[in-house]
Short mmCIF file of C-alpha atoms in Angstrom, two decimals:
data_model
loop_
_atom_site.label_atom_id
_atom_site.label_comp_id
_atom_site.label_asym_id
_atom_site.label_seq_id
_atom_site.Cartn_x
_atom_site.Cartn_y
_atom_site.Cartn_z
CA MET A 1481 0.00 0.00 0.00
CA THR A 1482 1.32 3.47 -0.88
CA THR A 1483 2.02 5.63 2.16
CA PHE A 1484 1.53 9.33 2.79
CA ALA A 1485 4.63 11.46 2.13
CA PRO A 1486 5.20 14.18 4.80
CA ASP A 1487 6.95 17.49 4.17
CA SER A 1488 10.58 17.93 5.19
CA LEU A 1489 11.55 19.90 8.31
CA ALA A 1490 14.55 21.99 9.37
CA LEU A 1491 14.80 21.34 13.12
CA ASN A 1492 15.31 24.14 15.62
CA ARG A 1493 17.37 22.83 18.53
CA LYS A 1494 15.88 25.43 20.88
CA LEU A 1495 12.45 23.75 20.78
CA PRO A 1496 11.43 20.20 21.80
CA LEU A 1497 12.11 17.91 18.84
CA TRP A 1498 8.93 15.84 19.33
CA TYR A 1499 6.88 19.04 19.25
CA GLN A 1500 8.45 20.29 16.03
CA VAL A 1501 8.00 16.91 14.36
CA SER A 1502 4.38 16.62 15.49
CA GLN A 1503 3.54 20.09 14.18
CA SER A 1504 5.31 19.51 10.86
CA LEU A 1505 3.50 16.21 10.38
CA ARG A 1506 0.23 17.82 11.50
CA ALA A 1507 0.64 20.54 8.85
CA SER A 1508 1.33 17.90 6.19
CA ILE A 1509 -1.75 15.92 7.21
CA LEU A 1510 -4.12 18.90 7.27
CA GLY A 1511 -2.71 20.29 4.04
CA ARG A 1512 -2.76 16.99 2.13
CA SER A 1513 -4.54 16.65 -1.20
CA PRO A 1514 -7.82 14.67 -1.21
CA GLU A 1515 -6.26 11.85 -3.22
CA ALA A 1516 -3.26 11.45 -0.88
CA PRO A 1517 -3.01 8.02 0.78
CA LEU A 1518 -4.06 7.70 4.41
CA ARG A 1519 -1.40 5.29 5.59
CA LEU A 1520 1.64 6.86 7.24
CA PRO A 1521 5.15 5.46 6.84
CA THR A 1522 6.52 3.31 9.67
CA GLU A 1523 7.97 4.89 12.83
CA ASP A 1524 11.49 3.99 11.64
CA THR A 1525 10.92 5.55 8.23
CA LEU A 1526 9.45 8.73 9.71
CA ALA A 1527 12.26 8.99 12.25
CA ALA A 1528 14.84 8.73 9.46
CA HIS A 1529 12.89 11.28 7.36
CA TYR A 1530 12.96 13.86 10.16
CA GLY A 1531 16.40 12.92 11.49
CA VAL A 1532 15.21 12.10 15.02
CA SER A 1533 15.17 9.04 17.23
CA VAL A 1534 12.35 6.50 17.09
CA LEU A 1535 11.47 7.47 20.69
CA THR A 1536 11.06 11.13 19.64
CA MET A 1537 8.98 10.06 16.65
CA ARG A 1538 6.79 7.89 18.87
CA GLN A 1539 6.12 10.85 21.19
CA ALA A 1540 5.19 13.05 18.21
CA LEU A 1541 2.76 10.43 16.90
CA LYS A 1542 1.24 10.04 20.37
CA GLU A 1543 0.45 13.77 20.32
CA LEU A 1544 -1.32 13.48 16.94
CA GLU A 1545 -3.19 10.40 18.08
CA ALA A 1546 -4.43 12.22 21.19
CA GLU A 1547 -5.68 15.02 18.94
CA GLY A 1548 -7.60 12.52 16.82
CA LEU A 1549 -5.68 13.14 13.59
CA ILE A 1550 -4.29 9.61 13.33
CA SER A 1551 -5.10 6.11 14.55
CA ARG A 1552 -2.57 3.37 15.23
CA HIS A 1553 -3.29 -0.31 14.69
CA ARG A 1554 -1.01 -3.12 15.75
CA ARG A 1555 0.47 -4.98 12.77
CA ARG A 1556 -1.54 -2.83 10.30
CA GLY A 1557 0.20 0.50 10.79
CA THR A 1558 -0.69 4.14 11.41
CA PHE A 1559 -3.43 5.87 9.42
CA ILE A 1560 -4.70 9.42 8.98
CA GLU A 1561 -8.26 9.79 10.21
CA PRO A 1562 -10.25 10.96 7.15
CA SER A 1563 -12.87 12.55 9.40
CA ALA A 1564 -10.36 14.30 11.68
CA ARG A 1565 -11.82 17.54 12.99
CA ARG A 1566 -10.22 20.76 11.75
CA GLY A 1567 -9.81 23.84 13.88
CA ALA A 1568 -8.58 22.10 17.03
CA PRO A 1569 -6.54 24.13 19.52
CA VAL A 1570 -2.86 24.56 18.64
CA ARG A 1571 -0.11 24.95 21.23
CA LEU A 1572 2.23 27.59 19.84
CA LEU A 1573 5.84 27.29 20.99
CA GLY A 1574 7.38 29.40 18.24
CA SER A 1575 7.60 26.82 15.45
CA VAL A 1576 6.88 27.94 11.87
CA ASP A 1577 5.30 24.54 11.30
CA ALA A 1578 2.89 25.25 14.16
CA ILE A 1579 1.74 28.34 12.28
CA VAL A 1580 1.34 26.32 9.08
CA ALA A 1581 -0.64 23.66 10.96
CA GLN A 1582 -2.85 26.32 12.48
CA GLN A 1583 -3.75 27.59 9.01
CA SER A 1584 -4.12 24.27 7.23
CA GLY A 1585 -7.00 21.91 6.53
CA MET A 1586 -9.62 24.28 5.15
CA THR A 1587 -11.32 24.85 1.82
CA THR A 1588 -10.07 28.24 0.64
CA GLU A 1589 -11.68 30.84 -1.60
CA LEU A 1590 -9.50 33.69 -2.87
CA LEU A 1591 -11.79 36.72 -2.68
CA GLU A 1592 -9.37 39.26 -4.16
CA HIS A 1593 -5.73 40.15 -4.56
CA GLY A 1594 -3.82 43.14 -5.87
CA PRO A 1595 -2.14 46.43 -4.89
CA THR A 1596 -3.51 48.07 -1.76
CA THR A 1597 -2.58 51.08 0.36
CA VAL A 1598 -0.61 50.27 3.49
CA PRO A 1599 -2.94 50.75 6.48
CA PRO A 1600 -1.50 53.51 8.73
CA GLU A 1601 -1.28 51.14 11.71
CA LEU A 1602 0.90 48.75 9.65
CA SER A 1603 3.24 51.37 8.18
CA GLU A 1604 5.97 50.56 10.72
CA TYR A 1605 6.30 47.10 9.16
CA PHE A 1606 6.66 48.43 5.61
CA PRO A 1607 8.90 51.53 5.90
CA GLY A 1608 9.11 53.60 2.75
CA LEU A 1609 6.24 51.77 1.01
CA ALA A 1610 2.92 53.40 0.16
CA GLU A 1611 1.48 50.21 -1.33
CA VAL A 1612 1.74 46.49 -0.69
CA THR A 1613 -0.07 43.52 -2.26
CA GLY A 1614 -3.21 42.38 -0.51
CA PHE A 1615 -4.61 38.83 -0.54
CA ARG A 1616 -8.06 38.29 0.95
CA ARG A 1617 -9.34 34.74 1.51
CA LEU A 1618 -12.31 32.99 3.08
CA ARG A 1619 -11.75 29.55 4.59
CA SER A 1620 -14.51 27.04 5.18
CA ASP A 1621 -14.87 23.64 6.84
CA GLU A 1622 -14.22 20.93 4.23
CA ASP A 1623 -17.09 18.76 5.46
CA THR A 1624 -19.87 21.24 6.23
CA GLY A 1625 -18.95 24.20 4.03
CA GLU A 1626 -19.37 26.46 7.07
CA PRO A 1627 -17.12 29.57 6.97
CA THR A 1628 -14.53 29.43 9.74
CA ASN A 1629 -12.16 32.34 9.17
CA HIS A 1630 -11.50 35.36 7.00
CA ALA A 1631 -7.86 36.20 6.27
CA HIS A 1632 -6.32 39.39 4.90
CA ASN A 1633 -2.58 39.34 4.13
CA TYR A 1634 -0.46 42.38 3.34
CA VAL A 1635 2.67 41.23 1.51
CA ARG A 1636 5.75 43.19 0.44
CA PRO A 1637 5.40 43.78 -3.34
CA ASP A 1638 8.71 42.18 -4.38
CA VAL A 1639 7.75 39.02 -2.51
CA ALA A 1640 4.12 39.07 -3.67
CA ALA A 1641 5.27 39.16 -7.31
CA LEU A 1642 6.64 35.62 -6.81
CA ILE A 1643 3.38 34.21 -5.40
CA ASP A 1644 1.12 32.11 -7.62
CA PRO A 1645 -2.40 32.91 -6.34
CA ALA A 1646 -3.44 29.34 -7.18
CA ASP A 1647 -1.04 28.10 -4.48
CA LEU A 1648 -3.11 29.93 -1.86
CA LEU A 1649 -6.08 27.72 -2.68
CA ARG A 1650 -4.07 24.66 -1.62
CA SER A 1651 -1.70 25.93 1.07
CA PRO A 1652 -1.62 28.62 3.78
CA MET A 1653 0.36 31.81 3.14
CA THR A 1654 3.18 30.85 5.51
CA LYS A 1655 3.78 27.60 3.63
CA VAL A 1656 3.65 29.37 0.24
CA LEU A 1657 6.16 32.00 1.38
CA ARG A 1658 8.55 29.39 2.78
CA ASP A 1659 8.25 26.51 0.34
CA ALA A 1660 7.06 28.01 -2.97
CA VAL A 1661 8.64 31.48 -2.88
CA GLY A 1662 11.71 30.50 -0.87
CA VAL A 1663 11.54 33.13 1.88
CA ARG A 1664 13.89 32.18 4.69
CA ILE A 1665 11.60 32.90 7.63
CA SER A 1666 13.46 33.91 10.79
CA ARG A 1667 10.47 34.47 13.08
CA ILE A 1668 6.73 35.09 13.27
CA THR A 1669 5.14 37.18 15.99
CA ASP A 1670 1.54 36.38 16.94
CA THR A 1671 -1.13 38.39 18.70
CA VAL A 1672 -4.61 37.04 19.45
CA GLU A 1673 -7.37 39.19 20.90
CA ALA A 1674 -11.13 39.10 21.30
CA ARG A 1675 -13.21 41.45 19.15
CA LEU A 1676 -16.80 41.92 18.05
CA ALA A 1677 -17.74 41.06 14.48
CA ASP A 1678 -18.18 44.11 12.23
CA PRO A 1679 -20.79 43.95 9.43
CA GLU A 1680 -18.39 42.62 6.76
CA THR A 1681 -16.87 39.97 9.03
CA ALA A 1682 -20.30 38.91 10.30
CA ARG A 1683 -21.52 38.51 6.72
CA LEU A 1684 -18.52 36.45 5.58
CA LEU A 1685 -18.40 34.21 8.65
CA GLN A 1686 -22.20 33.91 8.84
CA VAL A 1687 -22.39 34.97 12.48
CA PRO A 1688 -24.59 37.59 14.17
CA LEU A 1689 -23.39 41.20 14.06
CA LEU A 1690 -21.25 42.07 17.13
CA SER A 1691 -20.83 38.42 18.10
CA PRO A 1692 -17.41 37.50 19.60
CA ILE A 1693 -14.61 36.57 17.20
CA LEU A 1694 -10.89 35.88 17.62
CA HIS A 1695 -8.68 38.40 15.84
CA TYR A 1696 -5.21 37.08 14.99
CA THR A 1697 -2.32 39.23 13.75
CA GLY A 1698 0.82 37.46 12.53
CA ILE A 1699 3.94 39.26 11.28
CA THR A 1700 6.40 37.20 9.27
CA TYR A 1701 10.04 38.32 9.10
CA ASP A 1702 12.76 37.17 6.70
CA GLU A 1703 16.34 36.33 7.69
CA ASP A 1704 17.32 40.02 7.35
CA GLY A 1705 14.71 40.99 9.92
CA HIS A 1706 12.38 42.66 7.42
CA ALA A 1707 8.62 42.09 7.56
CA VAL A 1708 7.45 40.31 4.41
CA ASP A 1709 3.84 39.60 5.40
CA VAL A 1710 1.33 40.89 7.92
CA ALA A 1711 -1.66 38.58 8.32
CA ARG A 1712 -4.94 39.60 9.89
CA ILE A 1713 -7.31 36.69 10.41
CA HIS A 1714 -10.78 36.72 11.95
CA TYR A 1715 -11.80 33.35 13.41
CA ARG A 1716 -15.29 32.36 14.49
CA GLY A 1717 -15.22 32.45 18.26
CA ASP A 1718 -17.35 29.30 18.50
CA ARG A 1719 -14.94 27.21 16.43
CA PHE A 1720 -11.42 28.08 17.57
CA SER A 1721 -9.33 28.44 20.69
CA PHE A 1722 -5.65 29.21 21.06
CA THR A 1723 -3.40 27.84 23.79
CA VAL A 1724 0.09 29.23 24.36
CA THR A 1725 2.54 27.09 26.32
CA LEU A 1726 5.76 28.62 27.66
CA GLU A 1727 8.58 26.18 28.31
CA ALA A 1728 12.01 26.82 29.79
#
């Protein structure tokens, strides 16, 4: 039987290896194509793929199993759960793959893209630029078609020129920037706050006006420390929660 092929991963030695592996594999699972096989490679094969010990790999798989993304069967192997629930809480420890996993696993509609004026409150991230390229997307649950979040990305024009909009229908912006465009991401800063849905957000997410939503702002920096993308995402408050874990 053909097995699922996970993405590669550049490990950061400052973070727990099992966590990084679990989040990378999680992103691959949620971002897989519909025709991708459900069977995962063996623990030994996965450990060799990620360059970690079998014990570390086993801990990463245990995390995904607890989340309900995979099931493990003695003698048969490990399989992706086709009905795995999207939008589960994500523990963010600073891994780029955690951000990718957070954004994956949705049906995406590209509402618009093109030049847009830099919002005054974002001008500090794009010094000297009057315009950036905006990408606006609506994500929906694959099974129910229910809208789950509305994303607006502001991308530096030289970077945006390298983006194929069709890639954003298959992969989250962070993955496109890193894997398709080749941006060497040094860090992403995240802010999550509670807000009330304005008329446009309420319409897109199909929630009552002024109902609670989660507003996420993520700023992606390249290896030179320059902001390449500022993401603003509105999540339905009844579908998402965020958990931040600080570890020494």
